[in-house]
XYZ file of C-alpha atoms in Angstrom:
373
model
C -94.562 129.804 -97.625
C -94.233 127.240 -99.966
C -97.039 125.369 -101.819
C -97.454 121.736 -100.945
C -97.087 119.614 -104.147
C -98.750 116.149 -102.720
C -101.761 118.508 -101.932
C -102.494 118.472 -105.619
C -101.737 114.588 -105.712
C -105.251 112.704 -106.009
C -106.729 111.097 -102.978
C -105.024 107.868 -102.013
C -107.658 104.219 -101.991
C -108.547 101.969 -99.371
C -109.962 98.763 -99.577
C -110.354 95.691 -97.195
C -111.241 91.814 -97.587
C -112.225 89.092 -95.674
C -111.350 85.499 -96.130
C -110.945 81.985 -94.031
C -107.060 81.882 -96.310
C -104.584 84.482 -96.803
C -105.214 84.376 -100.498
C -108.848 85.178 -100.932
C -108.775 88.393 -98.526
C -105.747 89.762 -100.805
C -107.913 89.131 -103.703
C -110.671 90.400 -102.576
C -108.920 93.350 -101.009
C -106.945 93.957 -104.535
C -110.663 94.071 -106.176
C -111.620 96.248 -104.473
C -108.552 98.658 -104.894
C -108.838 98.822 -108.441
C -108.845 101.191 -109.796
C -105.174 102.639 -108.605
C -105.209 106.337 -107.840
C -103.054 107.878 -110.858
C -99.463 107.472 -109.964
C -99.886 105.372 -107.009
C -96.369 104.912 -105.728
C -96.703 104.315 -102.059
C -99.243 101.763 -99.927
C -100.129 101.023 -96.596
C -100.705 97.090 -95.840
C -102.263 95.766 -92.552
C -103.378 92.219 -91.795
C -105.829 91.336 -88.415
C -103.499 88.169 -86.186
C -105.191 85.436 -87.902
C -103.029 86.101 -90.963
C -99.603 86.977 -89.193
C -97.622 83.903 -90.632
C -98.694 85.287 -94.429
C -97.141 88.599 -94.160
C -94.345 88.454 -96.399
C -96.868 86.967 -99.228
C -99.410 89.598 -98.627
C -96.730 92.119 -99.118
C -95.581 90.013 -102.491
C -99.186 89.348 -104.038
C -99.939 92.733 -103.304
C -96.461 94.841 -104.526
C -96.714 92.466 -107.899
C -100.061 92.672 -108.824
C -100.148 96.700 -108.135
C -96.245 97.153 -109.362
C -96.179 99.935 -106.300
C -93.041 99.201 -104.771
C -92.793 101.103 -101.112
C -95.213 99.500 -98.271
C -95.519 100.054 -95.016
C -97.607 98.485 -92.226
C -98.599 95.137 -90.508
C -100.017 92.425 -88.376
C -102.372 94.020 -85.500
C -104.871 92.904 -83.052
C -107.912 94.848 -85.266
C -108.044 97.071 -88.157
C -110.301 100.332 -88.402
C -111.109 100.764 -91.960
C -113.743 103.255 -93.608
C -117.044 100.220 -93.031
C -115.165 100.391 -89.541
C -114.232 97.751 -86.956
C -112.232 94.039 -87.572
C -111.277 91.919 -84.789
C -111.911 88.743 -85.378
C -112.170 88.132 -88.688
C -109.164 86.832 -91.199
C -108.508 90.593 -93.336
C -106.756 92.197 -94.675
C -106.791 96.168 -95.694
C -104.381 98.121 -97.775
C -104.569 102.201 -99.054
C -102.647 103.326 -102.146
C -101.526 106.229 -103.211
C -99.141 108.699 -104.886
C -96.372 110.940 -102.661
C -93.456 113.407 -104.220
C -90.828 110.264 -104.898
C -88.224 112.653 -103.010
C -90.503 113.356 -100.135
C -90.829 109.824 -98.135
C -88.518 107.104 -96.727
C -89.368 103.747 -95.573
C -87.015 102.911 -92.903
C -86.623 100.070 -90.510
C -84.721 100.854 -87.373
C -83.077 104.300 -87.944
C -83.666 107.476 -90.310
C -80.144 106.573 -91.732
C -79.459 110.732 -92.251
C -82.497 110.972 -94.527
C -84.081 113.407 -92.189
C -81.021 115.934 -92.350
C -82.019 116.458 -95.742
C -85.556 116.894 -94.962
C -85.784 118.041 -91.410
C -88.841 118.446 -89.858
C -90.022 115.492 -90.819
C -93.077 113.066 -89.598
C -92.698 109.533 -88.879
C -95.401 107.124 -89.587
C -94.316 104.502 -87.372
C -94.980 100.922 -86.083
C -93.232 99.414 -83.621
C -92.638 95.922 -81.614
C -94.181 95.544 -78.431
C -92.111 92.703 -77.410
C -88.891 94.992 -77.326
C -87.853 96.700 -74.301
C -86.139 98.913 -76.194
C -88.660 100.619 -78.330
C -89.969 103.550 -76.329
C -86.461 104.876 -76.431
C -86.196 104.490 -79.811
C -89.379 106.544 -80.042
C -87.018 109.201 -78.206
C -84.497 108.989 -80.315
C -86.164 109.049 -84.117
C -88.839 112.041 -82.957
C -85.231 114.007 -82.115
C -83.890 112.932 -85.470
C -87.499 113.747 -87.176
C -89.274 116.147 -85.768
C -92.973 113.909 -84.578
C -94.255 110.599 -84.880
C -97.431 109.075 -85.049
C -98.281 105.699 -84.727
C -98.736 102.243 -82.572
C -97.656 98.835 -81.403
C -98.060 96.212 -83.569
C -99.431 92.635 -82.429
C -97.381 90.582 -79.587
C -98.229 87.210 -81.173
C -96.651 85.173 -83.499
C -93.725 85.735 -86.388
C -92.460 89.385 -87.578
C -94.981 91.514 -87.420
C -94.084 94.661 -88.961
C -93.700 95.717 -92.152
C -91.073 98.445 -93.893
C -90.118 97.219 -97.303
C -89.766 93.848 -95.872
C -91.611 91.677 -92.787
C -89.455 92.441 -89.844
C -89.961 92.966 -85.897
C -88.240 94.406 -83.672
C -87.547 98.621 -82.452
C -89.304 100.738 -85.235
C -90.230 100.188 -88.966
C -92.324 102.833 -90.925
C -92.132 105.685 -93.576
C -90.742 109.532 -93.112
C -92.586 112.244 -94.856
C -90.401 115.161 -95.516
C -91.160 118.836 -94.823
C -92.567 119.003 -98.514
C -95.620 117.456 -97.384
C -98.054 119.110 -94.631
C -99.282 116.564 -92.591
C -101.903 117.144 -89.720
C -102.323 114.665 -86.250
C -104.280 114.656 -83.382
C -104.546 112.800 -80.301
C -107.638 112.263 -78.368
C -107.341 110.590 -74.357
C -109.614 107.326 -73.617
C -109.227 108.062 -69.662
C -110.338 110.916 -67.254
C -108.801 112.212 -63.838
C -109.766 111.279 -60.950
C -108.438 113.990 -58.770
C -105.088 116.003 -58.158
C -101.838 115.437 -59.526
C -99.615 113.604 -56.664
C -95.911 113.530 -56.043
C -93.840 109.548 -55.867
C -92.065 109.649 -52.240
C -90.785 106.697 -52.208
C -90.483 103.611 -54.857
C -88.875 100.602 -56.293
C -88.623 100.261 -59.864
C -92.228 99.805 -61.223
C -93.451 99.723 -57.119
C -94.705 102.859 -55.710
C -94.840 102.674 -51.758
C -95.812 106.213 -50.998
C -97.337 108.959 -52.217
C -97.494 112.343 -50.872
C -95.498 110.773 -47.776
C -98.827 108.259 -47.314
C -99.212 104.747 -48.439
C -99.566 104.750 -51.881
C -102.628 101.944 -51.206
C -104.401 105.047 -49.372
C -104.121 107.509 -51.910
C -105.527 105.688 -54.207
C -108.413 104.622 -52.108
C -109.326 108.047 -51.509
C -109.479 109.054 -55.434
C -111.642 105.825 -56.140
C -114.304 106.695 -53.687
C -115.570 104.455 -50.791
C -117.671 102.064 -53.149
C -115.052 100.823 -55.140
C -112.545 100.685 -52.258
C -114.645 98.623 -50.468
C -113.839 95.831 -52.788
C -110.478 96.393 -54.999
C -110.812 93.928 -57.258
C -113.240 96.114 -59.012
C -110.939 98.369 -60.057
C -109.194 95.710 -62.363
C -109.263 97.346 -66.005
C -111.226 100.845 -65.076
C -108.750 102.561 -62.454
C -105.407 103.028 -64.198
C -102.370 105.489 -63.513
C -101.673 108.860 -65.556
C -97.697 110.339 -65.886
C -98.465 114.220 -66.573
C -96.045 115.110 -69.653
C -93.476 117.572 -68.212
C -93.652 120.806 -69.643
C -96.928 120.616 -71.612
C -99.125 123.135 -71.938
C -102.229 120.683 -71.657
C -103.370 117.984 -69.549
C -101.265 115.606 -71.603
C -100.550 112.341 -69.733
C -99.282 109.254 -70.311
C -101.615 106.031 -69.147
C -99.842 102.709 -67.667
C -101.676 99.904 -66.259
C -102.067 99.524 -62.320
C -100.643 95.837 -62.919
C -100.957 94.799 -58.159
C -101.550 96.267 -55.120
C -100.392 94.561 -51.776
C -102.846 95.736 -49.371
C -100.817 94.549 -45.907
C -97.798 96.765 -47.281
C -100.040 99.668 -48.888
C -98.067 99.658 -52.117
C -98.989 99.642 -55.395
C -97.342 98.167 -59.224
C -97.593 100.137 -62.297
C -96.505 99.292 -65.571
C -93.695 101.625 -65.244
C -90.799 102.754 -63.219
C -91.970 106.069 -61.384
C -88.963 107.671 -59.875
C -89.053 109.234 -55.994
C -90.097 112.858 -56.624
C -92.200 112.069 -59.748
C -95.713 112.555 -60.553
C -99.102 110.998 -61.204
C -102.795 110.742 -60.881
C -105.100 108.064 -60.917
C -107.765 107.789 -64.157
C -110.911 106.123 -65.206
C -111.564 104.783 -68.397
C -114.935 106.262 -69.175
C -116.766 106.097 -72.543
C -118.310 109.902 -72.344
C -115.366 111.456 -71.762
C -113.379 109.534 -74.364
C -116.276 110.636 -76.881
C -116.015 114.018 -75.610
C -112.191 114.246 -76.331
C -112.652 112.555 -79.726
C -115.165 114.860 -80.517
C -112.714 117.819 -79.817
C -109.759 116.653 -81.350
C -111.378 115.947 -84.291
C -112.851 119.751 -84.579
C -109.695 121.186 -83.997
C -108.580 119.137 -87.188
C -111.567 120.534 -88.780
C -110.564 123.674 -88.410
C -107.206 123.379 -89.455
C -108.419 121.890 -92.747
C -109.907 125.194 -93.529
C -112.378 123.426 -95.891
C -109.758 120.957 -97.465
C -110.264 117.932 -98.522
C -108.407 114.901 -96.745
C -106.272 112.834 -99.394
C -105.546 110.191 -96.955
C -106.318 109.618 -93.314
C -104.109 106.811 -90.369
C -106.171 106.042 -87.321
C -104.391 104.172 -84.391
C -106.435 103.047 -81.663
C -105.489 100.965 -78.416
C -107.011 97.643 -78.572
C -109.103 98.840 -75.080
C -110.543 101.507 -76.842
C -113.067 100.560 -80.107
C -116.135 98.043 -79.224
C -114.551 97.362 -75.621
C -114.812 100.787 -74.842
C -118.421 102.486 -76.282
C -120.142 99.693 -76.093
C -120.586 98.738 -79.821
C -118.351 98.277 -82.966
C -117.504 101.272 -85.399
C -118.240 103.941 -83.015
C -114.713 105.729 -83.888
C -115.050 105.553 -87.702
C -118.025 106.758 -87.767
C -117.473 109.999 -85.180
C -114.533 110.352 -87.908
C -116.813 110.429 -90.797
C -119.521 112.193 -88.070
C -117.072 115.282 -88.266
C -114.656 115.159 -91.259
C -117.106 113.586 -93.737
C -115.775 111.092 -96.763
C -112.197 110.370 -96.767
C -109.793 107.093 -97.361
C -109.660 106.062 -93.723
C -107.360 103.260 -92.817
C -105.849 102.237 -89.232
C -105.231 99.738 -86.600
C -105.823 98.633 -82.978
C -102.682 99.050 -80.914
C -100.249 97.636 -77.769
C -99.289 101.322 -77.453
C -100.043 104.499 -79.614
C -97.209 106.789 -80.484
C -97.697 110.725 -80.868
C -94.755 113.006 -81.147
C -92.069 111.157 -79.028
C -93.845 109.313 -76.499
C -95.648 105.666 -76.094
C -99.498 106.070 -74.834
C -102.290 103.878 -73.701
C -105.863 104.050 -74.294
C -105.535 106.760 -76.476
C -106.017 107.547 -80.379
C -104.092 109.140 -83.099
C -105.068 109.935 -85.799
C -102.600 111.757 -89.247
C -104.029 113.132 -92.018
C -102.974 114.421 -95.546
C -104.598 117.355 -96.639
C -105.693 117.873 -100.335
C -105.791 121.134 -102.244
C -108.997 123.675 -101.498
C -111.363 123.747 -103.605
């Protein structure tokens, strides 16, 4: 086995700023950057929605005054950052950084053959929500690559994305070739209700029956008599789960219970279940979303083996966060709870990405691993 040479690379830098304009975050950001990691080549650059028009000159103040050339990143609904949570707040937050110049490609769209060269790869990625297209593309580039990780940037305003260039639209990101080991988790924000059910009959993104019953009774039966007493309840807590075929865990997919029509007994999801496909109904529950955290960041503990972590991606949905344990920063800090100090920089997402699949109400997290001690 070879040796990793961005292992011995220096830990990347992350910084943040906060500012009414464009202008003073980036400045206050850059401050707080300096001074570059030795041979910083590479950066990521995110912005929270209230500066989505000033992409492109975030990217340009930031690639001149630094002279790195290769960003990646963008506009999203909140940023996770190592003092933790920004929602609301005009920031911005960048991390810098030195990779092995023939080891990465920032891409917009497709690999463009780059990962023949350097097959398996990992995608950092960030897509559009607004394109219907986009969790096929996630199909296609993690069978070109090898795994993705990533999310969905923000739905509002001009080009959110950014590869190089502001753009929007499929995927935009960087590819890290097999010369650099990169570890990634992903932790669930939901848990079961019950059994895993089979689709007997449906309509596009309307499921009618379930098991042969009404779909409506099903689910009625997994929420418990309280809550199906009065279904409006359920708005934003009971969602539905799409087991992943063919994996070895309880890996499922979460899409939003978007209507039920209780004088048919059917139900809407935000997605098209076929006849003869499966689901389950899920809870969003704080515990067990700490619980999972907790446990996929242990098994990244142990894979470290007592490395250091040179630079760390965090991609949470935008339900998870403050909305979801009650108060701000409680994912950072379980981070730092469990991996201790390292440059930690992410995002709150439409849709998180891991390996070739779009997710909900999950997080991902990707780390680069240094050189033991």
């Amino acid at each position: 086995m070879t040796a990793d040479p961005a292992s011995a690379l220096p830990p990347f830098r992350v910084a943040h700023g906060k500012g009414e304009h464009w202008g003073t975050a980036a400045k206050a950001c850059l401050d707080r950057l300096n001074p570059l990691p030795s041979g910083a080549n590479f950066g990521f650059l995110y912005a929270t929605e209230a500066f989505a028009p000033n992409l492109s000159s975030l990217l340009t103040f930031l690639r001149e005054t630094t002279r790195i050339e290769h960003w990646v990143g963008g506009v999203a609904p909140g940023l996770c950052v190592d003092e933790g949570e920004i929602r609301d707040d005009g920031a911005v937050a960048a991390m810098v950084g030195s990779l092995p110049p023939d080891q990465f490609r920032v891409f917009i769209g497709d690999a463009g053959g780059w990962t023949k060269r350097h097959f398996p790869c990992v995608g950092l990625v960030h897509g559009d929500p607004r394109d219907p297209e986009v969790p096929q593309a996630i199909v296609d580039l993690a069978a070109e690559a090898g795994f993705l990780a990533g999310g969905l940037m923000s739905a509002a305003g001009p080009a959110a994305q950014l590869a190089g260039i502001a753009t929007d639209g499929g995927l935009a990101g960087v590819l890290l070739g097999s010369g650099i080991e990169v570890l990634t988790g992903m932790t669930q924000g939901c848990a079961p209700l019950g059994d895993i059910h089979t689709v007997t009959e449906s309509w596009q993104g309307v499921v009618m029956a379930i098991d042969g019953r009404p779909a409506l009774d099903v689910l009625k039966e997994e929420v418990g008599e309280l809550l199906a007493r009065d279904l409006r309840r359920i708005a934003g807590y009971i969602h539905v789960g799409l087991p992943v075929e063919g994996d070895d865990g309880p890996d499922y997919q979460v899409r939003t219970l978007i209507g039920i029509d209780p004088n048919q007994g059917w139900i809407a999801i935000g997605e098209h279940v076929e006849e003869g496909g499966k689901l389950m109904f899920v809870r969003r529950d704080a515990n067990a979303a700490r619980t999972d955290l907790r446990r996929m960041l242990t098994g990244l503990k142990e894979r470290l083996d007592g490395r250091p972590i040179r630079a760390g991606l965090y991609v949470s949905c935008t339900g998870r966060g403050e909305h979801m344990f009650g108060h701000p920063d409680a994912e950072p800090d379980l981070l730092h709870e469990v991996l201790g100090d390292f440059p930690l920089i992410g995002f709150f997402a439409n849709g998180e990405i891991s390996h070739d699949r779009l997710y909900g109400f999950t997080g991902v997290l990707t780390l680069l691993p240094g050189a033991k001690p």
